[in-house]
XYZ file of C-alpha atoms in Angstrom:
490
model
C 257.555 -6.712 126.244
C 258.934 -5.942 122.462
C 259.483 -8.523 120.131
C 262.479 -10.592 121.305
C 263.099 -9.296 124.389
C 264.170 -10.402 127.300
C 262.751 -10.398 131.450
C 264.133 -12.544 134.989
C 260.156 -13.154 134.042
C 260.560 -15.466 131.503
C 259.990 -19.251 131.969
C 259.412 -20.014 128.475
C 261.389 -18.672 125.211
C 259.854 -20.106 121.829
C 262.802 -20.418 119.000
C 261.281 -22.030 116.214
C 263.444 -25.477 116.430
C 263.532 -26.389 120.772
C 259.870 -26.079 121.907
C 260.040 -29.329 124.702
C 257.449 -31.775 126.024
C 257.670 -30.177 130.070
C 257.372 -26.356 128.464
C 254.638 -27.186 126.762
C 252.978 -28.608 129.688
C 254.333 -25.795 131.682
C 252.957 -23.110 129.920
C 249.449 -24.581 129.106
C 248.845 -25.558 132.726
C 250.829 -23.607 134.750
C 251.135 -20.144 132.754
C 254.700 -19.881 132.912
C 255.066 -16.716 130.909
C 256.035 -16.996 127.280
C 258.295 -14.880 124.776
C 260.243 -15.102 121.326
C 263.701 -15.898 120.186
C 265.901 -12.380 118.596
C 266.263 -14.359 116.551
C 263.183 -16.172 115.437
C 262.076 -12.689 114.838
C 265.054 -11.669 112.349
C 263.676 -16.408 111.416
C 260.277 -14.903 110.154
C 261.100 -10.818 109.176
C 263.074 -12.863 106.204
C 260.734 -14.901 105.387
C 258.915 -12.103 104.844
C 260.611 -10.561 102.403
C 260.238 -13.505 100.129
C 257.052 -13.637 100.839
C 256.117 -9.844 100.151
C 258.189 -10.120 97.048
C 256.946 -13.193 95.499
C 254.044 -11.126 94.990
C 255.335 -7.850 94.832
C 256.161 -9.712 91.008
C 253.226 -11.021 90.837
C 254.347 -15.014 91.815
C 251.584 -17.142 91.654
C 251.668 -18.692 95.177
C 248.620 -20.844 96.379
C 246.708 -19.174 99.693
C 248.517 -15.958 99.136
C 248.232 -14.967 95.737
C 244.983 -17.544 95.406
C 241.909 -18.915 96.958
C 242.080 -22.531 99.047
C 241.061 -26.268 98.381
C 238.841 -25.909 95.302
C 239.056 -21.937 95.293
C 242.595 -22.448 94.497
C 241.949 -20.555 91.476
C 241.199 -17.783 91.753
C 243.063 -15.510 92.334
C 243.145 -13.239 95.851
C 242.800 -9.618 95.724
C 245.702 -7.173 95.174
C 245.497 -4.240 97.717
C 245.046 -4.415 101.705
C 241.496 -3.742 102.597
C 240.567 -6.292 100.556
C 243.029 -8.628 101.062
C 242.712 -8.298 104.509
C 239.336 -9.017 103.320
C 240.233 -11.581 101.700
C 241.790 -13.410 104.791
C 239.197 -13.135 107.312
C 236.981 -14.577 105.928
C 239.123 -17.847 104.245
C 238.822 -18.090 108.144
C 235.748 -18.095 108.999
C 234.679 -20.146 106.515
C 236.803 -22.980 107.697
C 233.840 -22.197 111.010
C 232.848 -25.542 110.552
C 233.535 -27.636 114.112
C 231.322 -29.123 115.978
C 230.480 -30.322 119.117
C 232.276 -29.573 122.925
C 234.712 -27.731 124.130
C 238.395 -29.033 123.728
C 239.590 -28.489 127.149
C 241.240 -25.341 128.202
C 245.420 -26.812 128.496
C 244.847 -28.403 124.678
C 243.356 -25.082 123.638
C 246.785 -23.572 125.626
C 249.035 -26.128 124.252
C 247.802 -26.207 120.371
C 248.617 -22.081 120.604
C 252.601 -22.054 121.669
C 253.424 -25.469 118.877
C 251.099 -23.123 116.319
C 253.674 -19.238 117.859
C 255.929 -21.447 118.022
C 255.771 -23.421 113.982
C 256.066 -20.196 113.410
C 258.769 -18.989 114.242
C 260.250 -21.623 112.139
C 259.716 -19.127 109.240
C 258.422 -20.824 106.691
C 254.676 -20.198 107.588
C 255.674 -17.036 106.065
C 253.557 -14.269 108.197
C 254.976 -11.744 110.554
C 256.231 -11.527 113.488
C 253.111 -10.166 115.274
C 250.814 -12.678 113.899
C 253.151 -15.287 116.488
C 253.130 -12.296 119.201
C 249.475 -12.249 118.178
C 250.040 -15.797 120.059
C 252.067 -15.133 122.123
C 250.326 -12.327 124.416
C 247.419 -14.343 124.679
C 249.324 -17.377 126.294
C 250.979 -14.435 128.964
C 247.586 -12.010 129.340
C 244.353 -13.521 127.636
C 240.948 -15.190 128.375
C 241.800 -19.196 125.836
C 240.416 -19.117 122.687
C 236.239 -20.752 122.112
C 237.925 -24.392 120.068
C 234.834 -26.751 118.831
C 235.744 -30.462 119.359
C 235.293 -32.100 116.107
C 234.899 -32.364 112.388
C 238.931 -32.350 111.262
C 240.620 -35.347 109.439
C 244.149 -34.497 110.363
C 245.655 -32.835 106.497
C 246.356 -29.703 108.695
C 243.338 -30.118 112.365
C 241.522 -27.227 109.359
C 238.212 -26.884 111.861
C 239.117 -26.411 115.291
C 242.131 -23.901 113.792
C 239.293 -21.658 112.279
C 238.322 -21.068 115.806
C 241.028 -20.398 117.906
C 241.991 -17.766 114.391
C 238.550 -16.456 114.527
C 239.194 -16.237 118.591
C 242.139 -14.388 118.034
C 241.100 -11.750 115.295
C 237.528 -10.741 116.612
C 238.782 -10.364 119.989
C 241.878 -8.583 119.181
C 241.185 -6.490 115.646
C 244.514 -8.658 114.213
C 243.677 -7.481 110.492
C 245.798 -10.299 108.062
C 247.938 -9.643 105.286
C 248.380 -11.975 102.108
C 249.217 -16.518 103.586
C 248.663 -15.464 106.922
C 244.167 -16.784 106.883
C 245.937 -20.498 104.947
C 248.667 -20.924 108.045
C 246.602 -20.209 110.435
C 245.100 -22.875 109.639
C 246.999 -25.073 107.466
C 248.560 -26.839 110.331
C 248.250 -30.292 113.363
C 248.881 -27.233 116.238
C 245.974 -28.574 117.987
C 246.594 -32.174 117.359
C 250.170 -31.829 118.500
C 249.502 -29.740 121.149
C 247.076 -32.292 122.420
C 250.048 -35.561 121.441
C 252.437 -33.257 123.714
C 250.135 -33.271 127.422
C 248.435 -36.629 126.211
C 251.692 -38.617 126.202
C 253.441 -36.055 128.900
C 250.054 -37.795 130.985
C 250.707 -41.308 129.229
C 254.674 -40.795 131.525
C 253.662 -40.362 134.442
C 250.601 -42.939 134.536
C 252.793 -45.335 133.292
C 255.375 -45.376 136.499
C 252.532 -45.090 138.339
C 251.198 -48.579 136.906
C 255.078 -49.886 137.636
C 253.891 -48.499 141.572
C 250.752 -50.175 141.151
C 251.611 -53.800 139.414
C 254.857 -55.071 142.279
C 252.448 -53.682 145.250
C 250.514 -56.528 142.953
C 253.435 -58.639 143.783
C 253.092 -58.328 147.369
C 249.829 -58.524 148.247
C 249.161 -62.237 145.723
C 252.614 -62.958 147.361
C 254.458 -63.084 144.032
C 257.631 -64.934 143.051
C 259.922 -63.115 142.404
C 262.410 -65.111 139.763
C 259.855 -63.006 137.298
C 262.196 -59.901 138.067
C 266.157 -61.532 137.358
C 268.848 -59.806 136.584
C 270.075 -62.371 133.487
C 266.051 -61.084 132.203
C 267.677 -58.102 130.258
C 270.470 -59.315 129.141
C 269.011 -62.656 127.300
C 266.087 -60.039 125.790
C 267.931 -56.834 125.653
C 264.437 -54.146 125.276
C 265.250 -50.840 127.073
C 261.782 -50.129 128.011
C 262.258 -54.153 129.893
C 265.760 -53.286 131.671
C 264.758 -50.293 132.243
C 260.282 -52.006 133.821
C 262.953 -54.642 136.101
C 264.941 -51.938 137.162
C 262.143 -49.956 138.796
C 260.563 -52.940 140.451
C 263.199 -53.675 141.965
C 263.957 -50.878 143.381
C 260.578 -50.357 144.542
C 260.191 -54.094 146.198
C 263.780 -53.033 147.782
C 263.790 -54.481 150.943
C 260.281 -56.664 150.283
C 259.936 -60.294 152.812
C 259.251 -61.409 149.270
C 263.340 -61.543 148.670
C 263.345 -64.746 151.261
C 263.651 -67.695 150.651
C 260.459 -70.139 150.467
C 258.602 -66.168 150.645
C 256.821 -67.170 147.090
C 253.150 -68.997 147.220
C 253.676 -70.893 144.145
C 256.620 -71.900 140.948
C 255.208 -70.252 138.292
C 251.877 -67.493 138.656
C 249.232 -66.005 136.458
C 250.871 -64.478 134.009
C 248.986 -61.256 134.681
C 251.901 -60.887 137.763
C 254.355 -62.669 135.940
C 254.946 -60.701 132.537
C 254.513 -56.987 134.261
C 258.552 -55.995 133.732
C 257.571 -57.206 130.076
C 254.301 -55.617 129.006
C 255.638 -52.519 131.288
C 258.328 -53.140 129.180
C 256.910 -52.778 126.316
C 254.884 -49.430 127.497
C 257.788 -47.977 127.383
C 258.769 -48.727 125.236
C 256.651 -47.256 122.626
C 256.572 -44.083 124.782
C 260.156 -43.384 123.929
C 259.403 -44.188 120.162
C 256.737 -41.508 119.562
C 258.109 -39.109 122.341
C 260.008 -39.384 119.826
C 258.546 -38.046 116.819
C 257.117 -35.629 119.309
C 259.488 -34.203 119.621
C 260.404 -33.855 116.282
C 256.811 -32.689 115.890
C 256.943 -29.884 117.888
C 259.120 -28.231 116.292
C 258.532 -28.818 112.537
C 257.137 -27.277 109.785
C 253.392 -28.219 109.373
C 252.007 -26.591 107.249
C 251.803 -24.625 103.070
C 253.380 -23.778 101.316
C 257.073 -23.601 102.861
C 259.227 -20.227 102.758
C 262.518 -21.416 101.351
C 264.769 -18.310 101.967
C 267.831 -19.279 100.471
C 266.329 -19.971 97.717
C 263.518 -17.008 97.168
C 260.899 -18.721 96.435
C 257.790 -20.243 98.078
C 256.643 -24.093 97.196
C 253.755 -25.781 97.670
C 254.098 -29.110 99.676
C 252.362 -31.808 102.527
C 253.745 -30.896 104.945
C 250.792 -30.815 106.928
C 251.485 -34.959 106.948
C 251.212 -35.142 109.592
C 250.859 -39.680 109.752
C 254.810 -40.319 111.941
C 252.112 -38.621 115.044
C 248.904 -40.085 113.944
C 250.619 -44.411 114.794
C 252.863 -42.977 116.931
C 249.960 -42.472 119.474
C 248.235 -45.634 118.113
C 250.841 -47.858 119.071
C 251.181 -45.841 122.652
C 246.950 -46.882 122.765
C 247.667 -50.816 121.251
C 250.861 -50.393 124.779
C 248.411 -49.147 126.644
C 245.939 -51.900 126.083
C 247.275 -54.442 127.091
C 249.125 -53.249 130.081
C 246.084 -52.805 132.244
C 243.663 -55.488 130.679
C 246.762 -57.270 133.029
C 245.948 -55.266 135.654
C 242.049 -55.288 135.904
C 242.820 -59.070 135.575
C 245.845 -59.119 138.603
C 242.509 -57.018 140.881
C 240.725 -59.885 140.349
C 242.427 -62.919 141.234
C 243.986 -60.247 144.567
C 240.258 -60.830 145.677
C 239.302 -63.739 144.800
C 240.442 -66.667 147.338
C 240.835 -69.900 145.058
C 243.473 -67.162 143.539
C 245.162 -65.537 146.131
C 243.949 -67.573 148.903
C 242.436 -64.926 150.445
C 239.700 -64.234 152.320
C 236.963 -63.173 148.958
C 236.841 -59.884 149.334
C 240.383 -58.923 151.285
C 237.230 -58.725 154.747
C 238.170 -61.060 157.588
C 235.191 -63.096 156.965
C 235.722 -64.564 160.581
C 234.383 -61.276 161.491
C 231.947 -60.328 159.000
C 230.116 -62.998 158.813
C 227.927 -63.919 155.350
C 226.691 -61.935 153.159
C 229.906 -58.975 153.207
C 231.373 -58.576 149.051
C 234.115 -57.032 150.719
C 235.394 -54.326 148.884
C 234.396 -56.947 145.777
C 232.380 -55.216 143.060
C 235.996 -53.466 142.287
C 236.524 -56.222 139.926
C 233.549 -55.356 138.382
C 233.812 -51.729 138.137
C 237.506 -52.727 136.853
C 236.467 -54.350 134.371
C 234.298 -52.170 133.023
C 236.358 -49.523 133.651
C 239.260 -51.631 131.782
C 237.400 -53.255 129.035
C 235.912 -48.534 127.730
C 239.819 -48.154 127.804
C 240.547 -51.101 125.472
C 238.376 -49.665 123.198
C 240.194 -47.225 122.895
C 243.309 -48.828 121.174
C 241.746 -48.917 118.271
C 244.129 -47.434 115.592
C 242.724 -44.686 113.623
C 245.889 -43.299 111.107
C 244.447 -45.245 108.379
C 241.308 -44.134 108.125
C 240.506 -42.814 104.352
C 238.586 -39.494 103.920
C 236.781 -38.915 100.925
C 238.202 -39.068 97.635
C 235.318 -37.340 95.952
C 235.787 -33.955 97.624
C 237.263 -31.174 96.770
C 237.320 -31.956 93.196
C 239.478 -35.468 94.710
C 242.851 -33.288 95.993
C 242.389 -33.590 99.360
C 242.197 -37.561 99.368
C 243.778 -38.107 102.555
C 243.503 -37.830 106.637
C 245.511 -38.741 109.364
C 242.573 -38.509 111.978
C 245.241 -37.143 113.961
C 242.952 -35.475 116.868
C 241.655 -38.081 117.230
C 244.499 -40.366 118.076
C 245.978 -37.930 120.936
C 242.226 -37.845 121.558
C 241.005 -41.280 122.086
C 245.342 -41.600 123.545
C 244.332 -38.601 126.781
C 240.363 -40.095 127.098
C 242.633 -43.491 127.195
C 244.895 -41.957 130.595
C 242.285 -40.311 132.177
C 240.772 -44.002 132.831
C 244.247 -45.989 133.505
C 244.338 -43.160 135.558
C 241.342 -44.607 137.753
C 242.567 -48.822 137.052
C 245.996 -47.521 138.940
C 244.372 -46.541 142.383
C 241.711 -49.824 141.791
C 244.076 -51.436 141.419
C 246.372 -49.420 143.970
C 243.165 -49.809 147.008
C 242.746 -53.994 146.512
C 246.748 -54.463 146.586
C 247.079 -51.610 149.664
C 244.195 -54.329 151.371
C 245.504 -57.824 150.735
C 248.850 -56.941 151.803
C 247.651 -55.734 154.916
C 246.190 -58.626 155.286
C 248.480 -60.929 154.268
C 251.047 -59.301 157.047
C 254.638 -59.382 156.091
C 257.194 -56.431 154.732
C 256.527 -54.064 152.166
C 259.551 -53.207 150.083
C 260.699 -50.017 150.637
C 258.889 -48.305 147.260
C 255.607 -50.372 147.822
C 255.254 -48.877 151.476
C 255.610 -45.677 150.448
C 252.569 -46.298 148.067
C 250.646 -47.835 150.682
C 250.685 -45.270 153.624
C 249.586 -42.513 150.851
C 246.455 -44.814 149.799
C 245.864 -44.339 153.294
C 245.868 -41.617 154.050
C 242.920 -41.261 151.716
C 241.641 -44.489 151.741
C 241.251 -46.450 155.020
C 241.876 -50.034 155.535
C 238.326 -51.975 155.285
C 237.834 -53.387 158.377
C 234.986 -56.379 158.482
C 231.253 -54.248 158.244
C 232.494 -50.829 156.328
C 231.438 -50.290 153.236
C 233.699 -49.515 150.380
C 234.289 -45.873 150.753
C 232.738 -44.654 147.571
C 234.536 -42.226 145.965
C 238.282 -42.628 144.586
C 238.559 -39.026 143.994
C 241.305 -38.107 145.946
C 243.913 -40.894 144.907
C 242.223 -40.573 141.545
C 243.820 -37.006 141.642
C 247.990 -38.547 144.016
C 248.160 -41.019 140.923
C 247.216 -37.427 138.513
C 250.703 -35.990 140.137
C 252.666 -39.521 140.542
C 252.887 -41.624 143.000
C 256.113 -40.384 145.145
C 258.291 -44.136 146.360
C 260.628 -42.477 148.161
């Protein structure tokens, strides 16, 4: 289809101003069709006209009429073929990424984010370059992009891989400034962040399900869910978590007088809504920053059509995004640590009042560990996840590189990647807590809440009750897949 054309198959229309996390997920993982809006095409054309006038007038503009970085004093060629080659070589010179490949869904997310960046008009590229990305999303194989080597003041090395693959495959000839526009952006970091944040929101909701089931398994005191808590401590996330956990436990026998075993339970049970609420608030803050970043200028220079100027800026400085991603990992760490501690306490008689390992000792006799060793696996996974919470956005780059000009680093690619890795570990933490909580709840008996009863049924679809003498299911991946897809609770 031509630029801006509409069709019934179009699901995501790139306009430069209203891309959402949900749209990034749908295009990246479900291969929904993409197109450019007519208004975006007109905007890009108007910005490109400013660029072309600056070139004709001989205005010195970084990356358009000059080289980049330490080559900023070198003039760019003025004729068409040599200028196109100059831009092609600029891409190739930046191809110093290392390591394993970036996942395909992340590359697709980066391509969509980059197309939206171009559609904003600020980079001053031709609309045909944005169309190249859109067509590749709709029809082409996913480019190969390597993971390591970018510090987040643009995702230079990864975007160079992306640009190289697209240009090599299509033979597209770059015009003045288009190599820099392809390189000088944070599309990979932002796309990766969108996918990781989507997954983090989903796993946070699953953690509330598993936590609620653990409350029933422990026969916890539900005073921890009293309605006055959020009135006296009015955090939005806390209010939402309290409401969600109460809903999951609607109809539970724990609401009956005398059902609780303790006046006060261990903090990892009693603080469940506070920790989950803090995570919800961190996610909301980061999602707000990400909504801005998905539609913001991330390059240098920018075109200001109203002034007819091309201006050097530092819009590749994505400190707000990198810092927000750090915050989410920091908030996720104590919630995961508490999940691990709840599992250990459910597995031990002194805390839970249930048989150690959660198997009937009167039947099994000695030497049956039951689910006990799942506690060790849980501690290992939680420890690894917690180590990923270390902030990275304060990292300092060498001030000697590029004559001392490139002396800042956000490490945004690492911030997004570590969140994705942490969420993947969190999915396994949730799966283990669900298995242990379900076994403990089955042993204890009593009436489960409507939401936790649904969760128990989903667990039992892939993990049977562990009878005395039976071995623990060695593979929890089917349950992890359920967690990853989202646990239905009604």
